[in-house]
Amino acid sequence: MTDESADESAEQVVEKTAEGIAGGNPVDVICPAGADRPTQASGDARLVRWHSIREASTYSGLPESTLRYYEQIGLIPPIVRDPSSGHRAYTDDDLQALSTIACLSATGMSLAQMRDYMANRSNGGEGAGREIELLRGQQKRLDEEQRFLAVRSEYVALKIRYWQAVQAGDIDQAAHIGSEASAKIGALRQRGSTLTQAE
């Protein structure tokens, strides 16, 4: 398949992104030191280094299909094309942006929130305030997810105790534990609804 093969569906892209980190320490691959430093102003007279889409994929840990998709939806700016081949040619700044996006994606941040985050990176103090707001919102969602997982774990533990009671022939204890498990189910449904609304 060539570099410019057709984009995959959004669902396939999401699945491959989740599986896209292969080998090495995922944290080191996705979030290298300094990946989120502010972008430099245009007109910076530096020697531009060019990288293929394969190199950009390796550097960021994101599948090539995901890089194309992110460009298609405007999460990253249009990538320069090599005039001789027509293939995408990524700069060091592009790789830096992709690393930041990979870090945000790893936290479960939505595409819309990542787009907002990337748009504010070079807006100075005002942009920093918006970044803090976005990250605090994501932290709140992650904290809620953690609490939700804790309740799910408690429910599983109750079900283990329930079947142990059944195995031991203690019907009264099994019924009591069953009532506790039912209460946990109610809590799970309520928390699940809260998480869905937050998304």
PDB file of N, CA, C and O in Angstrom, residues 53-127:
ATOM      1  N   ILE A  53       6.228  10.045   6.282  1.00  0.00           N
ATOM      2  CA  ILE A  53       5.100   9.691   7.147  1.00  0.00           C
ATOM      3  C   ILE A  53       5.451   8.478   8.006  1.00  0.00           C
ATOM      4  O   ILE A  53       4.991   8.363   9.145  1.00  0.00           O
ATOM      5  N   ARG A  54       6.288   7.594   7.490  1.00  0.00           N
ATOM      6  CA  ARG A  54       6.706   6.438   8.297  1.00  0.00           C
ATOM      7  C   ARG A  54       7.535   6.895   9.488  1.00  0.00           C
ATOM      8  O   ARG A  54       7.362   6.400  10.606  1.00  0.00           O
ATOM      9  N   GLU A  55       8.436   7.852   9.260  1.00  0.00           N
ATOM     10  CA  GLU A  55       9.262   8.374  10.352  1.00  0.00           C
ATOM     11  C   GLU A  55       8.382   9.110  11.369  1.00  0.00           C
ATOM     12  O   GLU A  55       8.595   8.996  12.583  1.00  0.00           O
ATOM     13  N   ALA A  56       7.399   9.872  10.864  1.00  0.00           N
ATOM     14  CA  ALA A  56       6.490  10.590  11.769  1.00  0.00           C
ATOM     15  C   ALA A  56       5.681   9.609  12.606  1.00  0.00           C
ATOM     16  O   ALA A  56       5.443   9.834  13.796  1.00  0.00           O
ATOM     17  N   SER A  57       5.278   8.507  11.999  1.00  0.00           N
ATOM     18  CA  SER A  57       4.524   7.476  12.717  1.00  0.00           C
ATOM     19  C   SER A  57       5.385   6.838  13.805  1.00  0.00           C
ATOM     20  O   SER A  57       4.933   6.637  14.937  1.00  0.00           O
ATOM     21  N   THR A  58       6.623   6.522  13.464  1.00  0.00           N
ATOM     22  CA  THR A  58       7.538   5.905  14.427  1.00  0.00           C
ATOM     23  C   THR A  58       7.816   6.854  15.591  1.00  0.00           C
ATOM     24  O   THR A  58       7.826   6.454  16.753  1.00  0.00           O
ATOM     25  N   TYR A  59       8.030   8.119  15.284  1.00  0.00           N
ATOM     26  CA  TYR A  59       8.358   9.108  16.310  1.00  0.00           C
ATOM     27  C   TYR A  59       7.202   9.333  17.272  1.00  0.00           C
ATOM     28  O   TYR A  59       7.394   9.399  18.495  1.00  0.00           O
ATOM     29  N   SER A  60       5.988   9.445  16.718  1.00  0.00           N
ATOM     30  CA  SER A  60       4.827   9.781  17.547  1.00  0.00           C
ATOM     31  C   SER A  60       4.148   8.564  18.168  1.00  0.00           C
ATOM     32  O   SER A  60       3.429   8.681  19.157  1.00  0.00           O
ATOM     33  N   GLY A  61       4.376   7.381  17.565  1.00  0.00           N
ATOM     34  CA  GLY A  61       3.691   6.185  18.027  1.00  0.00           C
ATOM     35  C   GLY A  61       2.282   6.062  17.483  1.00  0.00           C
ATOM     36  O   GLY A  61       1.524   5.183  17.894  1.00  0.00           O
ATOM     37  N   LEU A  62       1.904   6.937  16.559  1.00  0.00           N
ATOM     38  CA  LEU A  62       0.575   6.915  15.950  1.00  0.00           C
ATOM     39  C   LEU A  62       0.633   6.236  14.586  1.00  0.00           C
ATOM     40  O   LEU A  62       1.561   6.487  13.820  1.00  0.00           O
ATOM     41  N   PRO A  63      -0.339   5.392  14.250  1.00  0.00           N
ATOM     42  CA  PRO A  63      -0.353   4.741  12.932  1.00  0.00           C
ATOM     43  C   PRO A  63      -0.416   5.772  11.805  1.00  0.00           C
ATOM     44  O   PRO A  63      -0.947   6.878  11.988  1.00  0.00           O
ATOM     45  N   GLU A  64       0.106   5.418  10.651  1.00  0.00           N
ATOM     46  CA  GLU A  64       0.081   6.323   9.498  1.00  0.00           C
ATOM     47  C   GLU A  64      -1.347   6.718   9.142  1.00  0.00           C
ATOM     48  O   GLU A  64      -1.610   7.870   8.769  1.00  0.00           O
ATOM     49  N   SER A  65      -2.279   5.780   9.247  1.00  0.00           N
ATOM     50  CA  SER A  65      -3.682   6.076   8.932  1.00  0.00           C
ATOM     51  C   SER A  65      -4.228   7.151   9.868  1.00  0.00           C
ATOM     52  O   SER A  65      -5.032   8.001   9.462  1.00  0.00           O
ATOM     53  N   THR A  66      -3.779   7.131  11.129  1.00  0.00           N
ATOM     54  CA  THR A  66      -4.222   8.132  12.093  1.00  0.00           C
ATOM     55  C   THR A  66      -3.653   9.497  11.752  1.00  0.00           C
ATOM     56  O   THR A  66      -4.344  10.518  11.878  1.00  0.00           O
ATOM     57  N   LEU A  67      -2.406   9.545  11.301  1.00  0.00           N
ATOM     58  CA  LEU A  67      -1.802  10.826  10.907  1.00  0.00           C
ATOM     59  C   LEU A  67      -2.573  11.441   9.746  1.00  0.00           C
ATOM     60  O   LEU A  67      -2.827  12.655   9.727  1.00  0.00           O
ATOM     61  N   ARG A  68      -2.957  10.624   8.780  1.00  0.00           N
ATOM     62  CA  ARG A  68      -3.735  11.133   7.638  1.00  0.00           C
ATOM     63  C   ARG A  68      -5.101  11.639   8.107  1.00  0.00           C
ATOM     64  O   ARG A  68      -5.590  12.680   7.667  1.00  0.00           O
ATOM     65  N   TYR A  69      -5.709  10.864   9.008  1.00  0.00           N
ATOM     66  CA  TYR A  69      -7.035  11.234   9.514  1.00  0.00           C
ATOM     67  C   TYR A  69      -6.977  12.541  10.296  1.00  0.00           C
ATOM     68  O   TYR A  69      -7.837  13.417  10.120  1.00  0.00           O
ATOM     69  N   TYR A  70      -5.990  12.698  11.152  1.00  0.00           N
ATOM     70  CA  TYR A  70      -5.854  13.925  11.931  1.00  0.00           C
ATOM     71  C   TYR A  70      -5.659  15.142  11.019  1.00  0.00           C
ATOM     72  O   TYR A  70      -6.157  16.233  11.311  1.00  0.00           O
ATOM     73  N   GLU A  71      -4.932  14.959   9.928  1.00  0.00           N
ATOM     74  CA  GLU A  71      -4.764  16.056   8.971  1.00  0.00           C
ATOM     75  C   GLU A  71      -6.092  16.341   8.263  1.00  0.00           C
ATOM     76  O   GLU A  71      -6.460  17.499   8.062  1.00  0.00           O
ATOM     77  N   GLN A  72      -6.808  15.293   7.907  1.00  0.00           N
ATOM     78  CA  GLN A  72      -8.079  15.423   7.203  1.00  0.00           C
ATOM     79  C   GLN A  72      -9.108  16.205   8.003  1.00  0.00           C
ATOM     80  O   GLN A  72      -9.853  17.025   7.446  1.00  0.00           O
ATOM     81  N   ILE A  73      -9.151  15.989   9.329  1.00  0.00           N
ATOM     82  CA  ILE A  73     -10.154  16.664  10.166  1.00  0.00           C
ATOM     83  C   ILE A  73      -9.648  17.988  10.731  1.00  0.00           C
ATOM     84  O   ILE A  73     -10.350  18.655  11.489  1.00  0.00           O
ATOM     85  N   GLY A  74      -8.414  18.362  10.385  1.00  0.00           N
ATOM     86  CA  GLY A  74      -7.892  19.650  10.815  1.00  0.00           C
ATOM     87  C   GLY A  74      -7.279  19.685  12.196  1.00  0.00           C
ATOM     88  O   GLY A  74      -7.036  20.768  12.733  1.00  0.00           O
ATOM     89  N   LEU A  75      -7.011  18.518  12.767  1.00  0.00           N
ATOM     90  CA  LEU A  75      -6.365  18.498  14.078  1.00  0.00           C
ATOM     91  C   LEU A  75      -4.921  18.977  13.966  1.00  0.00           C
ATOM     92  O   LEU A  75      -4.384  19.601  14.888  1.00  0.00           O
ATOM     93  N   ILE A  76      -4.296  18.668  12.838  1.00  0.00           N
ATOM     94  CA  ILE A  76      -2.979  19.215  12.520  1.00  0.00           C
ATOM     95  C   ILE A  76      -3.106  19.974  11.194  1.00  0.00           C
ATOM     96  O   ILE A  76      -3.974  19.651  10.382  1.00  0.00           O
ATOM     97  N   PRO A  77      -2.268  20.988  10.972  1.00  0.00           N
ATOM     98  CA  PRO A  77      -2.336  21.748   9.722  1.00  0.00           C
ATOM     99  C   PRO A  77      -1.990  20.854   8.528  1.00  0.00           C
ATOM    100  O   PRO A  77      -1.383  19.798   8.695  1.00  0.00           O
ATOM    101  N   PRO A  78      -2.355  21.284   7.322  1.00  0.00           N
ATOM    102  CA  PRO A  78      -1.991  20.511   6.129  1.00  0.00           C
ATOM    103  C   PRO A  78      -0.476  20.299   6.063  1.00  0.00           C
ATOM    104  O   PRO A  78       0.295  21.226   6.290  1.00  0.00           O
ATOM    105  N   ILE A  79      -0.084  19.078   5.794  1.00  0.00           N
ATOM    106  CA  ILE A  79       1.333  18.734   5.740  1.00  0.00           C
ATOM    107  C   ILE A  79       1.883  19.026   4.339  1.00  0.00           C
ATOM    108  O   ILE A  79       1.236  18.745   3.331  1.00  0.00           O
ATOM    109  N   VAL A  80       3.077  19.604   4.306  1.00  0.00           N
ATOM    110  CA  VAL A  80       3.726  19.917   3.032  1.00  0.00           C
ATOM    111  C   VAL A  80       3.939  18.635   2.229  1.00  0.00           C
ATOM    112  O   VAL A  80       4.210  17.578   2.800  1.00  0.00           O
ATOM    113  N   ARG A  81       3.813  18.728   0.926  1.00  0.00           N
ATOM    114  CA  ARG A  81       4.050  17.586   0.051  1.00  0.00           C
ATOM    115  C   ARG A  81       5.389  17.740  -0.660  1.00  0.00           C
ATOM    116  O   ARG A  81       5.774  18.830  -1.085  1.00  0.00           O
ATOM    117  N   ASP A  82       6.096  16.629  -0.778  1.00  0.00           N
ATOM    118  CA  ASP A  82       7.334  16.593  -1.543  1.00  0.00           C
ATOM    119  C   ASP A  82       6.979  16.796  -3.013  1.00  0.00           C
ATOM    120  O   ASP A  82       6.237  16.001  -3.594  1.00  0.00           O
ATOM    121  N   PRO A  83       7.495  17.875  -3.645  1.00  0.00           N
ATOM    122  CA  PRO A  83       7.115  18.154  -5.037  1.00  0.00           C
ATOM    123  C   PRO A  83       7.518  17.054  -6.017  1.00  0.00           C
ATOM    124  O   PRO A  83       6.893  16.898  -7.059  1.00  0.00           O
ATOM    125  N   SER A  84       8.526  16.291  -5.670  1.00  0.00           N
ATOM    126  CA  SER A  84       8.997  15.254  -6.603  1.00  0.00           C
ATOM    127  C   SER A  84       8.174  13.976  -6.515  1.00  0.00           C
ATOM    128  O   SER A  84       7.995  13.269  -7.512  1.00  0.00           O
ATOM    129  N   SER A  85       7.635  13.674  -5.322  1.00  0.00           N
ATOM    130  CA  SER A  85       6.896  12.420  -5.140  1.00  0.00           C
ATOM    131  C   SER A  85       5.424  12.622  -4.788  1.00  0.00           C
ATOM    132  O   SER A  85       4.612  11.724  -4.991  1.00  0.00           O
ATOM    133  N   GLY A  86       5.087  13.808  -4.267  1.00  0.00           N
ATOM    134  CA  GLY A  86       3.722  14.061  -3.828  1.00  0.00           C
ATOM    135  C   GLY A  86       3.431  13.510  -2.452  1.00  0.00           C
ATOM    136  O   GLY A  86       2.312  13.640  -1.946  1.00  0.00           O
ATOM    137  N   HIS A  87       4.425  12.883  -1.804  1.00  0.00           N
ATOM    138  CA  HIS A  87       4.228  12.308  -0.478  1.00  0.00           C
ATOM    139  C   HIS A  87       4.334  13.382   0.594  1.00  0.00           C
ATOM    140  O   HIS A  87       4.988  14.409   0.406  1.00  0.00           O
ATOM    141  N   ARG A  88       3.733  13.119   1.730  1.00  0.00           N
ATOM    142  CA  ARG A  88       3.802  14.051   2.846  1.00  0.00           C
ATOM    143  C   ARG A  88       5.238  14.164   3.348  1.00  0.00           C
ATOM    144  O   ARG A  88       5.953  13.161   3.439  1.00  0.00           O
ATOM    145  N   ALA A  89       5.617  15.390   3.732  1.00  0.00           N
ATOM    146  CA  ALA A  89       6.955  15.650   4.278  1.00  0.00           C
ATOM    147  C   ALA A  89       6.773  16.439   5.570  1.00  0.00           C
ATOM    148  O   ALA A  89       6.330  17.590   5.559  1.00  0.00           O
ATOM    149  N   TYR A  90       7.110  15.810   6.696  1.00  0.00           N
ATOM    150  CA  TYR A  90       6.891  16.393   8.020  1.00  0.00           C
ATOM    151  C   TYR A  90       8.135  17.128   8.501  1.00  0.00           C
ATOM    152  O   TYR A  90       9.260  16.644   8.348  1.00  0.00           O
ATOM    153  N   THR A  91       7.938  18.292   9.124  1.00  0.00           N
ATOM    154  CA  THR A  91       9.038  19.034   9.729  1.00  0.00           C
ATOM    155  C   THR A  91       9.205  18.603  11.181  1.00  0.00           C
ATOM    156  O   THR A  91       8.369  17.881  11.737  1.00  0.00           O
ATOM    157  N   ASP A  92      10.273  19.089  11.816  1.00  0.00           N
ATOM    158  CA  ASP A  92      10.468  18.819  13.243  1.00  0.00           C
ATOM    159  C   ASP A  92       9.306  19.378  14.064  1.00  0.00           C
ATOM    160  O   ASP A  92       8.871  18.776  15.048  1.00  0.00           O
ATOM    161  N   ASP A  93       8.797  20.561  13.659  1.00  0.00           N
ATOM    162  CA  ASP A  93       7.656  21.153  14.368  1.00  0.00           C
ATOM    163  C   ASP A  93       6.421  20.272  14.234  1.00  0.00           C
ATOM    164  O   ASP A  93       5.631  20.153  15.174  1.00  0.00           O
ATOM    165  N   ASP A  94       6.246  19.673  13.057  1.00  0.00           N
ATOM    166  CA  ASP A  94       5.120  18.751  12.871  1.00  0.00           C
ATOM    167  C   ASP A  94       5.241  17.562  13.818  1.00  0.00           C
ATOM    168  O   ASP A  94       4.259  17.132  14.432  1.00  0.00           O
ATOM    169  N   LEU A  95       6.461  17.033  13.953  1.00  0.00           N
ATOM    170  CA  LEU A  95       6.681  15.891  14.848  1.00  0.00           C
ATOM    171  C   LEU A  95       6.412  16.281  16.295  1.00  0.00           C
ATOM    172  O   LEU A  95       5.855  15.497  17.076  1.00  0.00           O
ATOM    173  N   GLN A  96       6.810  17.494  16.653  1.00  0.00           N
ATOM    174  CA  GLN A  96       6.556  17.976  18.013  1.00  0.00           C
ATOM    175  C   GLN A  96       5.059  18.051  18.281  1.00  0.00           C
ATOM    176  O   GLN A  96       4.570  17.631  19.348  1.00  0.00           O
ATOM    177  N   ALA A  97       4.308  18.560  17.301  1.00  0.00           N
ATOM    178  CA  ALA A  97       2.853  18.658  17.454  1.00  0.00           C
ATOM    179  C   ALA A  97       2.223  17.272  17.571  1.00  0.00           C
ATOM    180  O   ALA A  97       1.325  17.051  18.392  1.00  0.00           O
ATOM    181  N   LEU A  98       2.694  16.334  16.762  1.00  0.00           N
ATOM    182  CA  LEU A  98       2.156  14.971  16.805  1.00  0.00           C
ATOM    183  C   LEU A  98       2.437  14.298  18.148  1.00  0.00           C
ATOM    184  O   LEU A  98       1.608  13.539  18.658  1.00  0.00           O
ATOM    185  N   SER A  99       3.590  14.562  18.728  1.00  0.00           N
ATOM    186  CA  SER A  99       3.918  14.004  20.037  1.00  0.00           C
ATOM    187  C   SER A  99       2.964  14.530  21.105  1.00  0.00           C
ATOM    188  O   SER A  99       2.494  13.782  21.975  1.00  0.00           O
ATOM    189  N   THR A 100       2.669  15.829  21.036  1.00  0.00           N
ATOM    190  CA  THR A 100       1.724  16.414  21.979  1.00  0.00           C
ATOM    191  C   THR A 100       0.349  15.783  21.824  1.00  0.00           C
ATOM    192  O   THR A 100      -0.304  15.423  22.811  1.00  0.00           O
ATOM    193  N   ILE A 101      -0.091  15.627  20.574  1.00  0.00           N
ATOM    194  CA  ILE A 101      -1.400  15.029  20.309  1.00  0.00           C
ATOM    195  C   ILE A 101      -1.446  13.595  20.821  1.00  0.00           C
ATOM    196  O   ILE A 101      -2.447  13.147  21.396  1.00  0.00           O
ATOM    197  N   ALA A 102      -0.355  12.850  20.617  1.00  0.00           N
ATOM    198  CA  ALA A 102      -0.308  11.465  21.093  1.00  0.00           C
ATOM    199  C   ALA A 102      -0.439  11.413  22.615  1.00  0.00           C
ATOM    200  O   ALA A 102      -1.106  10.529  23.162  1.00  0.00           O
ATOM    201  N   CYS A 103       0.191  12.345  23.299  1.00  0.00           N
ATOM    202  CA  CYS A 103       0.085  12.404  24.763  1.00  0.00           C
ATOM    203  C   CYS A 103      -1.351  12.685  25.193  1.00  0.00           C
ATOM    204  O   CYS A 103      -1.882  12.042  26.103  1.00  0.00           O
ATOM    205  N   LEU A 104      -1.990  13.644  24.539  1.00  0.00           N
ATOM    206  CA  LEU A 104      -3.363  13.996  24.874  1.00  0.00           C
ATOM    207  C   LEU A 104      -4.307  12.836  24.579  1.00  0.00           C
ATOM    208  O   LEU A 104      -5.212  12.537  25.362  1.00  0.00           O
ATOM    209  N   SER A 105      -4.092  12.179  23.435  1.00  0.00           N
ATOM    210  CA  SER A 105      -4.924  11.039  23.058  1.00  0.00           C
ATOM    211  C   SER A 105      -4.806   9.919  24.083  1.00  0.00           C
ATOM    212  O   SER A 105      -5.791   9.235  24.407  1.00  0.00           O
ATOM    213  N   ALA A 106      -3.599   9.735  24.620  1.00  0.00           N
ATOM    214  CA  ALA A 106      -3.374   8.673  25.600  1.00  0.00           C
ATOM    215  C   ALA A 106      -4.164   8.917  26.887  1.00  0.00           C
ATOM    216  O   ALA A 106      -4.454   7.978  27.627  1.00  0.00           O
ATOM    217  N   THR A 107      -4.542  10.170  27.157  1.00  0.00           N
ATOM    218  CA  THR A 107      -5.345  10.474  28.344  1.00  0.00           C
ATOM    219  C   THR A 107      -6.830  10.279  28.088  1.00  0.00           C
ATOM    220  O   THR A 107      -7.633  10.399  29.015  1.00  0.00           O
ATOM    221  N   GLY A 108      -7.203  10.005  26.817  1.00  0.00           N
ATOM    222  CA  GLY A 108      -8.609   9.851  26.483  1.00  0.00           C
ATOM    223  C   GLY A 108      -9.287  11.147  26.096  1.00  0.00           C
ATOM    224  O   GLY A 108     -10.513  11.205  25.968  1.00  0.00           O
ATOM    225  N   MET A 109      -8.530  12.213  25.874  1.00  0.00           N
ATOM    226  CA  MET A 109      -9.106  13.499  25.497  1.00  0.00           C
ATOM    227  C   MET A 109      -9.782  13.382  24.137  1.00  0.00           C
ATOM    228  O   MET A 109      -9.287  12.703  23.239  1.00  0.00           O
ATOM    229  N   SER A 110     -10.915  14.047  23.972  1.00  0.00           N
ATOM    230  CA  SER A 110     -11.669  13.977  22.725  1.00  0.00           C
ATOM    231  C   SER A 110     -10.955  14.743  21.611  1.00  0.00           C
ATOM    232  O   SER A 110     -10.098  15.603  21.870  1.00  0.00           O
ATOM    233  N   LEU A 111     -11.334  14.450  20.372  1.00  0.00           N
ATOM    234  CA  LEU A 111     -10.740  15.138  19.228  1.00  0.00           C
ATOM    235  C   LEU A 111     -11.007  16.638  19.290  1.00  0.00           C
ATOM    236  O   LEU A 111     -10.123  17.451  19.014  1.00  0.00           O
ATOM    237  N   ALA A 112     -12.232  17.012  19.665  1.00  0.00           N
ATOM    238  CA  ALA A 112     -12.579  18.433  19.744  1.00  0.00           C
ATOM    239  C   ALA A 112     -11.728  19.154  20.785  1.00  0.00           C
ATOM    240  O   ALA A 112     -11.251  20.273  20.555  1.00  0.00           O
ATOM    241  N   GLN A 113     -11.528  18.511  21.919  1.00  0.00           N
ATOM    242  CA  GLN A 113     -10.710  19.126  22.980  1.00  0.00           C
ATOM    243  C   GLN A 113      -9.247  19.195  22.565  1.00  0.00           C
ATOM    244  O   GLN A 113      -8.558  20.186  22.849  1.00  0.00           O
ATOM    245  N   MET A 114      -8.759  18.161  21.884  1.00  0.00           N
ATOM    246  CA  MET A 114      -7.371  18.196  21.408  1.00  0.00           C
ATOM    247  C   MET A 114      -7.192  19.303  20.377  1.00  0.00           C
ATOM    248  O   MET A 114      -6.164  19.999  20.365  1.00  0.00           O
ATOM    249  N   ARG A 115      -8.180  19.496  19.515  1.00  0.00           N
ATOM    250  CA  ARG A 115      -8.093  20.564  18.508  1.00  0.00           C
ATOM    251  C   ARG A 115      -8.021  21.926  19.196  1.00  0.00           C
ATOM    252  O   ARG A 115      -7.226  22.794  18.808  1.00  0.00           O
ATOM    253  N   ASP A 116      -8.833  22.106  20.221  1.00  0.00           N
ATOM    254  CA  ASP A 116      -8.836  23.354  20.989  1.00  0.00           C
ATOM    255  C   ASP A 116      -7.490  23.556  21.677  1.00  0.00           C
ATOM    256  O   ASP A 116      -6.915  24.651  21.666  1.00  0.00           O
ATOM    257  N   TYR A 117      -6.972  22.491  22.260  1.00  0.00           N
ATOM    258  CA  TYR A 117      -5.686  22.555  22.962  1.00  0.00           C
ATOM    259  C   TYR A 117      -4.571  22.969  22.002  1.00  0.00           C
ATOM    260  O   TYR A 117      -3.765  23.854  22.310  1.00  0.00           O
ATOM    261  N   MET A 118      -4.516  22.343  20.834  1.00  0.00           N
ATOM    262  CA  MET A 118      -3.454  22.635  19.868  1.00  0.00           C
ATOM    263  C   MET A 118      -3.548  24.067  19.349  1.00  0.00           C
ATOM    264  O   MET A 118      -2.542  24.711  19.088  1.00  0.00           O
ATOM    265  N   ALA A 119      -4.770  24.559  19.220  1.00  0.00           N
ATOM    266  CA  ALA A 119      -4.965  25.914  18.703  1.00  0.00           C
ATOM    267  C   ALA A 119      -4.481  26.973  19.674  1.00  0.00           C
ATOM    268  O   ALA A 119      -4.172  28.104  19.274  1.00  0.00           O
ATOM    269  N   ASN A 120      -4.393  26.637  20.959  1.00  0.00           N
ATOM    270  CA  ASN A 120      -4.021  27.619  21.983  1.00  0.00           C
ATOM    271  C   ASN A 120      -2.546  27.597  22.363  1.00  0.00           C
ATOM    272  O   ASN A 120      -2.117  28.405  23.182  1.00  0.00           O
ATOM    273  N   ARG A 121      -1.778  26.698  21.773  1.00  0.00           N
ATOM    274  CA  ARG A 121      -0.393  26.518  22.233  1.00  0.00           C
ATOM    275  C   ARG A 121       0.473  27.755  22.042  1.00  0.00           C
ATOM    276  O   ARG A 121       1.413  27.982  22.799  1.00  0.00           O
ATOM    277  N   SER A 122       0.194  28.551  21.025  1.00  0.00           N
ATOM    278  CA  SER A 122       1.059  29.707  20.746  1.00  0.00           C
ATOM    279  C   SER A 122       0.381  31.030  21.083  1.00  0.00           C
ATOM    280  O   SER A 122       0.756  32.073  20.556  1.00  0.00           O
ATOM    281  N   ASN A 123      -0.605  31.002  21.981  1.00  0.00           N
ATOM    282  CA  ASN A 123      -1.353  32.215  22.319  1.00  0.00           C
ATOM    283  C   ASN A 123      -0.930  32.846  23.644  1.00  0.00           C
ATOM    284  O   ASN A 123      -1.724  33.548  24.276  1.00  0.00           O
ATOM    285  N   GLY A 124       0.290  32.562  24.080  1.00  0.00           N
ATOM    286  CA  GLY A 124       0.821  33.222  25.261  1.00  0.00           C
ATOM    287  C   GLY A 124       0.030  32.934  26.529  1.00  0.00           C
ATOM    288  O   GLY A 124      -0.510  31.847  26.721  1.00  0.00           O
ATOM    289  N   GLY A 125      -0.055  33.941  27.393  1.00  0.00           N
ATOM    290  CA  GLY A 125      -0.710  33.770  28.676  1.00  0.00           C
ATOM    291  C   GLY A 125      -2.180  33.449  28.557  1.00  0.00           C
ATOM    292  O   GLY A 125      -2.721  32.637  29.316  1.00  0.00           O
ATOM    293  N   GLU A 126      -2.855  34.072  27.604  1.00  0.00           N
ATOM    294  CA  GLU A 126      -4.277  33.802  27.396  1.00  0.00           C
ATOM    295  C   GLU A 126      -4.485  32.343  26.972  1.00  0.00           C
ATOM    296  O   GLU A 126      -5.394  31.668  27.466  1.00  0.00           O
ATOM    297  N   GLY A 127      -3.618  31.883  26.067  1.00  0.00           N
ATOM    298  CA  GLY A 127      -3.706  30.494  25.634  1.00  0.00           C
ATOM    299  C   GLY A 127      -3.397  29.534  26.771  1.00  0.00           C
ATOM    300  O   GLY A 127      -4.020  28.477  26.889  1.00  0.00           O
TER     301      GLY A 127
END
